[in-house]
mmCIF file of C-alpha atoms in Angstrom:
data_model
loop_
_atom_site.group_PDB
_atom_site.id
_atom_site.type_symbol
_atom_site.label_atom_id
_atom_site.label_comp_id
_atom_site.label_asym_id
_atom_site.label_seq_id
_atom_site.Cartn_x
_atom_site.Cartn_y
_atom_site.Cartn_z
ATOM 1 C CA MET Y 104 20.538 50.264 77.059
ATOM 2 C CA THR Y 105 18.031 48.486 79.030
ATOM 3 C CA SER Y 106 14.305 47.794 77.840
ATOM 4 C CA SER Y 107 12.862 50.357 80.441
ATOM 5 C CA ASN Y 108 15.566 53.002 79.110
ATOM 6 C CA VAL Y 109 14.367 52.374 75.274
ATOM 7 C CA HIS Y 110 10.964 52.688 76.349
ATOM 8 C CA GLU Y 111 11.690 56.161 78.592
ATOM 9 C CA ILE Y 112 13.140 57.196 75.266
ATOM 10 C CA ALA Y 113 10.145 56.726 72.983
ATOM 11 C CA GLU Y 114 7.893 58.610 75.800
ATOM 12 C CA ALA Y 115 9.992 61.226 76.156
ATOM 13 C CA LEU Y 116 10.560 61.505 72.104
ATOM 14 C CA ARG Y 117 6.692 61.857 72.302
ATOM 15 C CA ALA Y 118 6.459 64.383 74.994
ATOM 16 C CA THR Y 119 9.341 66.849 73.233
ATOM 17 C CA ARG Y 120 8.275 70.632 71.774
ATOM 18 C CA GLY Y 121 9.391 69.505 68.547
ATOM 19 C CA PHE Y 122 7.035 66.957 68.443
ATOM 20 C CA ALA Y 123 3.969 68.917 69.462
ATOM 21 C CA HIS Y 124 4.787 71.712 66.899
ATOM 22 C CA LYS Y 125 4.763 68.955 64.220
ATOM 23 C CA ARG Y 126 1.655 67.561 65.463
ATOM 24 C CA ASP Y 127 -0.201 70.735 64.955
ATOM 25 C CA ILE Y 128 0.259 70.472 61.604
ATOM 26 C CA SER Y 129 -2.496 68.007 61.548
ATOM 27 C CA ASP Y 130 -4.897 70.493 62.792
ATOM 28 C CA VAL Y 131 -3.835 73.407 60.265
ATOM 29 C CA VAL Y 132 -4.097 71.207 57.450
ATOM 30 C CA SER Y 133 -7.824 69.829 58.309
ATOM 31 C CA ALA Y 134 -9.073 73.635 59.192
ATOM 32 C CA LEU Y 135 -7.350 74.249 55.732
ATOM 33 C CA GLY Y 136 -8.420 71.665 53.510
ATOM 34 C CA ARG Y 137 -12.139 72.424 55.034
ATOM 35 C CA SER Y 138 -12.109 75.821 53.907
ATOM 36 C CA LEU Y 139 -11.025 75.190 50.091
ATOM 37 C CA PRO Y 140 -13.625 74.367 47.610
ATOM 38 C CA GLY Y 141 -11.687 71.471 46.491
ATOM 39 C CA GLY Y 142 -11.191 70.241 49.755
ATOM 40 C CA HIS Y 143 -7.823 68.592 50.747
ATOM 41 C CA ALA Y 144 -7.191 67.603 46.827
ATOM 42 C CA ALA Y 145 -6.887 71.282 46.293
ATOM 43 C CA LEU Y 146 -3.634 71.653 48.035
ATOM 44 C CA ALA Y 147 -1.911 68.833 46.174
ATOM 45 C CA GLN Y 148 0.625 70.067 43.041
ATOM 46 C CA ALA Y 149 3.668 68.422 41.582
ATOM 47 C CA VAL Y 150 4.174 66.249 45.212
ATOM 48 C CA PRO Y 151 1.617 66.453 47.935
ATOM 49 C CA ILE Y 152 2.028 68.888 50.458
ATOM 50 C CA GLY Y 153 4.345 67.836 52.775
ATOM 51 C CA ASP Y 154 7.964 68.443 51.674
ATOM 52 C CA ASP Y 155 9.912 70.554 52.557
ATOM 53 C CA CYS Y 156 9.191 73.115 49.961
ATOM 54 C CA ALA Y 157 6.486 73.398 47.468
ATOM 55 C CA ALA Y 158 7.346 71.939 44.052
ATOM 56 C CA ILE Y 159 6.127 73.438 40.658
ATOM 57 C CA PRO Y 160 6.743 72.152 37.668
ATOM 58 C CA ASP Y 161 8.838 74.522 35.831
ATOM 59 C CA GLY Y 162 7.519 73.722 32.078
ATOM 60 C CA HIS Y 163 11.118 72.286 30.763
ATOM 61 C CA GLY Y 164 11.352 68.995 33.502
ATOM 62 C CA GLY Y 165 12.527 70.533 36.632
ATOM 63 C CA TYR Y 166 10.948 72.288 39.425
ATOM 64 C CA LEU Y 167 10.588 75.690 41.206
ATOM 65 C CA LEU Y 168 11.211 74.976 44.855
ATOM 66 C CA PHE Y 169 9.071 77.422 47.503
ATOM 67 C CA ALA Y 170 9.474 77.471 51.191
ATOM 68 C CA ILE Y 171 9.029 79.515 54.467
ATOM 69 C CA GLU Y 172 10.265 79.341 57.526
ATOM 70 C CA GLY Y 173 8.993 80.963 61.351
ATOM 71 C CA LEU Y 174 11.445 81.386 64.102
ATOM 72 C CA VAL Y 175 9.880 80.992 67.611
ATOM 73 C CA GLU Y 176 10.170 84.240 69.667
ATOM 74 C CA ASP Y 177 11.986 83.066 72.590
ATOM 75 C CA PHE Y 178 14.630 82.179 70.307
ATOM 76 C CA ILE Y 179 14.682 85.770 68.564
ATOM 77 C CA VAL Y 180 14.341 87.884 71.775
ATOM 78 C CA ARG Y 181 17.675 85.728 73.346
ATOM 79 C CA MET Y 182 20.003 84.901 70.609
ATOM 80 C CA PRO Y 183 18.529 87.683 67.526
ATOM 81 C CA TRP Y 184 21.609 87.391 65.780
ATOM 82 C CA PHE Y 185 21.525 83.670 65.483
ATOM 83 C CA ALA Y 186 17.780 83.323 64.795
ATOM 84 C CA GLY Y 187 18.444 85.663 61.836
ATOM 85 C CA TYR Y 188 21.035 83.656 60.535
ATOM 86 C CA CYS Y 189 18.999 80.594 61.030
ATOM 87 C CA GLY Y 190 16.214 82.162 59.295
ATOM 88 C CA VAL Y 191 18.182 81.540 55.853
ATOM 89 C CA MET Y 192 19.884 78.590 56.762
ATOM 90 C CA VAL Y 193 17.065 75.974 57.663
ATOM 91 C CA ASN Y 194 15.486 77.701 54.390
ATOM 92 C CA VAL Y 195 18.633 76.482 52.257
ATOM 93 C CA SER Y 196 18.531 73.089 54.019
ATOM 94 C CA ASP Y 197 15.128 73.062 52.908
ATOM 95 C CA ILE Y 198 15.925 73.264 49.060
ATOM 96 C CA TYR Y 199 19.044 71.115 49.260
ATOM 97 C CA ALA Y 200 16.464 68.311 50.780
ATOM 98 C CA MET Y 201 14.452 68.606 47.902
ATOM 99 C CA GLY Y 202 17.158 67.756 45.618
ATOM 100 C CA GLY Y 203 17.536 71.707 44.718
ATOM 101 C CA ARG Y 204 19.635 74.616 44.936
ATOM 102 C CA PRO Y 205 18.973 77.831 46.213
ATOM 103 C CA THR Y 206 17.837 81.060 44.377
ATOM 104 C CA ALA Y 207 16.942 83.713 46.726
ATOM 105 C CA VAL Y 208 15.301 84.564 49.813
ATOM 106 C CA VAL Y 209 13.097 87.651 51.199
ATOM 107 C CA ASP Y 210 12.420 88.020 54.625
ATOM 108 C CA ALA Y 211 9.291 89.232 57.078
ATOM 109 C CA LEU Y 212 10.702 91.173 60.047
ATOM 110 C CA TRP Y 213 8.582 92.659 63.333
ATOM 111 C CA SER Y 214 10.933 94.399 65.739
ATOM 112 C CA THR Y 215 10.115 97.371 68.483
ATOM 113 C CA GLY Y 216 12.778 99.832 66.601
ATOM 114 C CA MET Y 217 15.994 98.397 65.528
ATOM 115 C CA ASN Y 218 16.091 96.309 68.533
ATOM 116 C CA PRO Y 219 16.325 93.358 67.877
ATOM 117 C CA ALA Y 220 15.868 94.303 64.280
ATOM 118 C CA ASP Y 221 19.687 95.281 63.880
ATOM 119 C CA ASP Y 222 21.144 92.123 65.041
ATOM 120 C CA VAL Y 223 18.497 89.739 63.434
ATOM 121 C CA LEU Y 224 19.157 91.325 59.782
ATOM 122 C CA ARG Y 225 22.926 91.052 60.417
ATOM 123 C CA GLY Y 226 22.512 87.753 61.114
ATOM 124 C CA LEU Y 227 20.335 87.164 58.189
ATOM 125 C CA ALA Y 228 22.805 89.013 55.641
ATOM 126 C CA GLU Y 229 26.138 86.987 57.392
ATOM 127 C CA ALA Y 230 24.106 83.732 56.105
ATOM 128 C CA ALA Y 231 23.015 84.810 52.864
ATOM 129 C CA VAL Y 232 26.623 86.125 51.995
ATOM 130 C CA ARG Y 233 28.050 82.593 53.341
ATOM 131 C CA TYR Y 234 25.272 80.206 51.536
ATOM 132 C CA GLY Y 235 25.646 82.516 48.241
ATOM 133 C CA VAL Y 236 21.903 83.154 48.348
ATOM 134 C CA PRO Y 237 20.955 87.014 47.944
ATOM 135 C CA ILE Y 238 17.874 88.814 50.232
ATOM 136 C CA VAL Y 239 15.843 90.246 47.314
ATOM 137 C CA GLY Y 240 13.547 91.763 49.381
ATOM 138 C CA GLY Y 241 10.874 91.311 52.281
ATOM 139 C CA HIS Y 242 8.611 93.110 54.518
ATOM 140 C CA SER Y 243 9.447 95.135 57.940
ATOM 141 C CA ASN Y 244 7.610 96.700 61.056
ATOM 142 C CA ASN Y 245 9.477 98.271 63.449
ATOM 143 C CA ARG Y 246 6.749 99.235 65.645
ATOM 144 C CA SER Y 247 5.443 95.750 66.724
ATOM 145 C CA GLU Y 248 4.919 95.005 70.482
ATOM 146 C CA ARG Y 249 7.275 92.118 70.031
ATOM 147 C CA PRO Y 250 9.536 90.169 67.588
ATOM 148 C CA GLN Y 251 8.810 87.953 64.867
ATOM 149 C CA LEU Y 252 10.621 86.706 62.159
ATOM 150 C CA ALA Y 253 9.519 84.662 59.200
ATOM 151 C CA VAL Y 254 11.805 83.771 55.751
ATOM 152 C CA ALA Y 255 10.744 82.626 52.248
ATOM 153 C CA ILE Y 256 13.004 80.943 49.712
ATOM 154 C CA LEU Y 257 12.929 80.027 45.949
ATOM 155 C CA GLY Y 258 14.952 77.327 44.464
ATOM 156 C CA HIS Y 259 15.242 75.184 41.791
ATOM 157 C CA ALA Y 260 15.551 71.234 40.893
ATOM 158 C CA ARG Y 261 16.120 69.562 37.829
ATOM 159 C CA LYS Y 262 14.913 66.117 39.784
ATOM 160 C CA LEU Y 263 13.031 65.765 43.041
ATOM 161 C CA LEU Y 264 14.020 64.214 46.292
ATOM 162 C CA THR Y 265 10.334 63.767 48.138
ATOM 163 C CA SER Y 266 8.723 62.467 51.332
ATOM 164 C CA PHE Y 267 6.340 60.409 49.685
ATOM 165 C CA ASP Y 268 8.739 57.714 47.670
ATOM 166 C CA ALA Y 269 10.425 55.688 50.544
ATOM 167 C CA LYS Y 270 9.445 51.660 49.831
ATOM 168 C CA PRO Y 271 9.615 48.970 51.975
ATOM 169 C CA GLY Y 272 12.918 47.281 52.140
ATOM 170 C CA ASP Y 273 14.729 50.412 51.808
ATOM 171 C CA LEU Y 274 17.449 51.507 54.665
ATOM 172 C CA LEU Y 275 17.367 54.812 56.194
ATOM 173 C CA VAL Y 276 20.067 56.479 56.321
ATOM 174 C CA MET Y 277 21.246 59.160 58.420
ATOM 175 C CA ALA Y 278 23.704 62.132 57.464
ATOM 176 C CA ALA Y 279 25.033 64.719 59.786
ATOM 177 C CA ASP Y 280 27.891 67.234 60.472
ATOM 178 C CA LEU Y 281 29.223 66.409 64.090
ATOM 179 C CA ARG Y 282 32.135 69.322 63.458
ATOM 180 C CA GLY Y 283 30.154 71.524 65.747
ATOM 181 C CA ALA Y 284 28.630 72.731 69.130
ATOM 182 C CA TYR Y 285 25.691 73.669 70.695
ATOM 183 C CA GLU Y 286 24.722 77.122 70.805
ATOM 184 C CA GLU Y 287 23.584 77.039 74.810
ATOM 185 C CA PRO Y 288 21.445 76.535 76.390
ATOM 186 C CA PHE Y 289 19.060 75.468 73.019
ATOM 187 C CA PRO Y 290 18.748 72.832 71.404
ATOM 188 C CA TYR Y 291 20.737 74.177 68.186
ATOM 189 C CA TRP Y 292 23.857 72.009 66.869
ATOM 190 C CA ASN Y 293 25.449 74.632 65.100
ATOM 191 C CA ALA Y 294 28.053 73.500 62.463
ATOM 192 C CA SER Y 295 28.043 76.302 60.376
ATOM 193 C CA THR Y 296 28.812 80.027 61.512
ATOM 194 C CA THR Y 297 32.469 78.883 62.183
ATOM 195 C CA ALA Y 298 32.697 76.695 59.030
ATOM 196 C CA PRO Y 299 34.585 77.858 55.683
ATOM 197 C CA ALA Y 300 31.795 79.534 53.266
ATOM 198 C CA ALA Y 301 33.227 77.029 50.177
ATOM 199 C CA ARG Y 302 32.803 73.742 52.530
ATOM 200 C CA LEU Y 303 29.441 74.731 53.726
ATOM 201 C CA ARG Y 304 27.876 75.088 49.939
ATOM 202 C CA ALA Y 305 30.104 72.133 48.517
ATOM 203 C CA ASP Y 306 28.560 70.144 51.196
ATOM 204 C CA LEU Y 307 25.223 70.864 50.649
ATOM 205 C CA GLU Y 308 25.869 70.052 47.003
ATOM 206 C CA VAL Y 309 25.883 66.409 47.853
ATOM 207 C CA LEU Y 310 22.075 66.324 47.939
ATOM 208 C CA PRO Y 311 20.951 67.475 44.696
ATOM 209 C CA SER Y 312 23.951 65.124 43.093
ATOM 210 C CA LEU Y 313 22.299 62.143 44.819
ATOM 211 C CA ALA Y 314 18.813 63.182 43.718
ATOM 212 C CA GLU Y 315 19.991 63.882 39.617
ATOM 213 C CA GLU Y 316 22.101 60.504 39.627
ATOM 214 C CA GLY Y 317 18.892 58.435 41.304
ATOM 215 C CA LEU Y 318 21.077 57.220 44.233
ATOM 216 C CA CYS Y 319 18.657 58.244 46.963
ATOM 217 C CA ARG Y 320 14.581 57.417 46.999
ATOM 218 C CA ALA Y 321 13.344 59.993 49.548
ATOM 219 C CA GLY Y 322 14.710 62.637 51.939
ATOM 220 C CA LYS Y 323 14.070 65.533 54.448
ATOM 221 C CA ASP Y 324 16.258 67.474 56.270
ATOM 222 C CA ILE Y 325 16.468 66.888 60.205
ATOM 223 C CA SER Y 326 13.944 69.763 61.693
ATOM 224 C CA MET Y 327 13.336 70.874 65.338
ATOM 225 C CA ALA Y 328 11.403 67.292 65.432
ATOM 226 C CA GLY Y 329 14.794 65.863 65.613
ATOM 227 C CA ALA Y 330 16.386 62.845 63.738
ATOM 228 C CA VAL Y 331 13.708 60.473 64.765
ATOM 229 C CA GLY Y 332 10.633 63.050 64.084
ATOM 230 C CA THR Y 333 11.916 63.613 60.949
ATOM 231 C CA ALA Y 334 12.295 60.213 59.715
ATOM 232 C CA MET Y 335 8.707 59.616 61.587
ATOM 233 C CA MET Y 336 7.395 62.520 58.827
ATOM 234 C CA LEU Y 337 9.056 60.919 55.993
ATOM 235 C CA LEU Y 338 7.648 57.402 56.629
ATOM 236 C CA GLU Y 339 4.139 58.580 57.448
ATOM 237 C CA CYS Y 340 4.020 60.588 53.910
ATOM 238 C CA SER Y 341 5.344 57.632 52.005
ATOM 239 C CA GLY Y 342 2.794 55.258 53.915
ATOM 240 C CA VAL Y 343 5.071 52.961 55.718
ATOM 241 C CA GLY Y 344 7.234 52.153 59.021
ATOM 242 C CA ALA Y 345 10.367 51.224 60.156
ATOM 243 C CA ARG Y 346 12.824 49.982 62.652
ATOM 244 C CA ILE Y 347 15.203 52.985 63.571
ATOM 245 C CA ASP Y 348 18.520 51.497 65.488
ATOM 246 C CA LEU Y 349 19.382 54.343 68.017
ATOM 247 C CA ASP Y 350 22.873 52.906 68.628
ATOM 248 C CA ALA Y 351 23.760 53.104 65.017
ATOM 249 C CA LEU Y 352 22.967 57.108 64.939
ATOM 250 C CA PRO Y 353 25.870 59.350 63.897
ATOM 251 C CA ARG Y 354 25.940 61.381 67.423
ATOM 252 C CA PRO Y 355 29.077 64.056 68.560
ATOM 253 C CA ASP Y 356 31.215 62.511 71.322
ATOM 254 C CA GLY Y 357 29.833 63.191 74.620
ATOM 255 C CA VAL Y 358 26.601 64.119 74.052
ATOM 256 C CA PRO Y 359 23.895 62.135 75.700
ATOM 257 C CA LEU Y 360 21.490 60.105 73.527
ATOM 258 C CA LEU Y 361 18.090 61.740 74.223
ATOM 259 C CA ARG Y 362 19.803 65.193 73.880
ATOM 260 C CA TRP Y 363 20.667 64.341 70.454
ATOM 261 C CA LEU Y 364 17.373 62.770 69.450
ATOM 262 C CA THR Y 365 15.771 66.198 70.610
ATOM 263 C CA SER Y 366 18.522 68.458 68.597
ATOM 264 C CA PHE Y 367 18.288 70.715 65.155
ATOM 265 C CA PRO Y 368 21.621 69.725 63.481
ATOM 266 C CA SER Y 369 22.670 72.814 61.049
ATOM 267 C CA TYR Y 370 23.510 69.919 58.752
ATOM 268 C CA GLY Y 371 21.458 67.092 58.552
ATOM 269 C CA PHE Y 372 19.339 64.488 56.807
ATOM 270 C CA VAL Y 373 17.233 61.426 57.050
ATOM 271 C CA LEU Y 374 17.306 59.641 53.453
ATOM 272 C CA SER Y 375 15.573 56.394 52.064
ATOM 273 C CA VAL Y 376 18.018 54.534 49.947
ATOM 274 C CA PRO Y 377 17.737 51.136 47.957
ATOM 275 C CA PRO Y 378 20.241 48.745 49.277
ATOM 276 C CA SER Y 379 22.242 48.516 46.018
ATOM 277 C CA GLN Y 380 22.909 52.560 45.892
ATOM 278 C CA VAL Y 381 24.157 52.484 50.173
ATOM 279 C CA ALA Y 382 27.354 52.284 49.396
ATOM 280 C CA PRO Y 383 27.877 55.042 46.946
ATOM 281 C CA VAL Y 384 25.504 57.338 49.305
ATOM 282 C CA LEU Y 385 27.751 56.554 52.301
ATOM 283 C CA GLY Y 386 30.755 57.340 49.967
ATOM 284 C CA ARG Y 387 29.322 60.689 49.037
ATOM 285 C CA PHE Y 388 29.045 61.917 52.203
ATOM 286 C CA ALA Y 389 32.262 60.449 53.716
ATOM 287 C CA ALA Y 390 34.531 61.920 50.956
ATOM 288 C CA ARG Y 391 33.293 65.417 52.643
ATOM 289 C CA ASP Y 392 33.603 64.405 56.067
ATOM 290 C CA ILE Y 393 29.813 64.451 57.045
ATOM 291 C CA ALA Y 394 29.115 61.623 59.270
ATOM 292 C CA CYS Y 395 26.941 59.140 57.869
ATOM 293 C CA ALA Y 396 25.046 55.484 58.719
ATOM 294 C CA VAL Y 397 22.509 53.219 58.158
ATOM 295 C CA VAL Y 398 20.322 53.727 61.119
ATOM 296 C CA GLY Y 399 17.135 51.457 60.102
ATOM 297 C CA GLU Y 400 15.039 49.920 57.358
ATOM 298 C CA VAL Y 401 11.681 50.957 55.954
ATOM 299 C CA ASP Y 402 8.718 48.124 56.332
ATOM 300 C CA GLU Y 403 5.319 47.647 55.713
ATOM 301 C CA THR Y 404 4.137 48.030 58.886
ATOM 302 C CA ARG Y 405 3.374 51.656 59.166
ATOM 303 C CA GLN Y 406 4.817 51.766 62.873
ATOM 304 C CA VAL Y 407 7.825 53.372 63.755
ATOM 305 C CA ARG Y 408 9.823 50.950 66.423
ATOM 306 C CA LEU Y 409 13.256 51.814 68.125
ATOM 307 C CA GLN Y 410 15.870 49.392 68.762
ATOM 308 C CA ALA Y 411 18.780 49.596 71.318
ATOM 309 C CA GLY Y 412 20.890 47.144 72.794
ATOM 310 C CA GLY Y 413 18.796 44.358 71.271
ATOM 311 C CA GLU Y 414 15.747 46.039 73.283
ATOM 312 C CA GLU Y 415 12.762 47.313 71.066
ATOM 313 C CA ALA Y 416 9.831 49.974 71.891
ATOM 314 C CA LEU Y 417 6.977 51.206 69.665
ATOM 315 C CA LEU Y 418 7.509 54.867 69.266
ATOM 316 C CA TRP Y 419 4.238 55.470 67.097
ATOM 317 C CA ASP Y 420 1.448 53.686 64.987
ATOM 318 C CA PHE Y 421 0.397 55.824 62.030
ATOM 319 C CA GLY Y 422 -2.764 53.328 61.598
ATOM 320 C CA SER Y 423 -4.020 54.381 64.823
ATOM 321 C CA ASP Y 424 -2.532 58.057 65.525
ATOM 322 C CA ALA Y 425 -1.628 60.449 62.678
ATOM 323 C CA PHE Y 426 1.738 62.493 63.134
ATOM 324 C CA ILE Y 427 1.551 65.490 60.726
ATOM 325 C CA GLN Y 428 -1.194 64.282 58.401
ATOM 326 C CA PRO Y 429 -5.086 65.358 58.844
ATOM 327 C CA HIS Y 430 -7.252 63.797 61.398
ATOM 328 C CA THR Y 431 -9.690 61.604 59.472
ATOM 329 C CA SER Y 432 -8.738 58.487 57.297
ATOM 330 C CA ALA Y 433 -10.694 60.012 54.106
ATOM 331 C CA GLU Y 434 -8.115 62.992 54.302
ATOM 332 C CA ARG Y 435 -5.074 61.057 55.082
ATOM 333 C CA ALA Y 436 -4.330 60.317 51.861
ATOM 334 C CA GLU Y 437 -4.494 63.617 50.180
ATOM 335 C CA ALA Y 438 -2.168 66.616 51.876
ATOM 336 C CA VAL Y 439 -0.377 67.655 54.754
ATOM 337 C CA TYR Y 440 1.991 70.285 55.481
ATOM 338 C CA VAL Y 441 5.623 70.311 57.018
#
């Protein structure tokens, strides 16, 4: 890969829909912070907002985890069953990314009659059964002009993995289940719907085990921002930077690099791991046949640089341009959404 290609990939990533949606977070948080009596400080709880879930101390040394996901309209229209399935799947991933285990979900569904509500609900039910997470209620409106879906989840963690604890000198590790295929034409790498249900649950159990044994310092599940965009969110929340080696990323055979960098995998995580713990972390995923590799190193620069073929390109400088954090430097240390 030549230097120009590295720069082209960096430019292409900055222009993606996934990056744009994450950048919208900054506007939302800035507006909410201005509206609260306590400002952005009022958003902070057990950990600053900016993780995959809200973390609420349970009074017994653990944490209640609470999260919600919304699905984009064009996805629901074109793939209603899979959109419903993903409504559960992505929330389950958020809970495990925080070192927790899911308890139950609720959904809010708008549709024009039972089309596409019926397909959406079948997908929700299938995922709930496969991941062992009951649907315990929700909200419905079958007289809407267009379909919309949001799913919320409750879970529990004995020990947290957060986005705020990556340290300079840590190694960035990416884990992804490559035993799948794309849901064409979307950038959704599906390694879930055809996998044995017992294997899906056991694969996810790796995350809370890493948290509870202190093997991993920070982590996030890979979102629509892709592997690099997800790493950026973690790094920004932790106030650090990194160099990321694109050649080292686990990737399915035959999938072009840029497509993979803009993909949402059904099972994918970016972790910040102390060097002394990298071997056991890699071993845990390898034991589950999950592709896993060291893809970069955390540093103090607050910049994200991409490397490939011996060349390097600057992707982002948090010091001059926030990604998901609030707009002003005074706000930046307070709280963010994901």
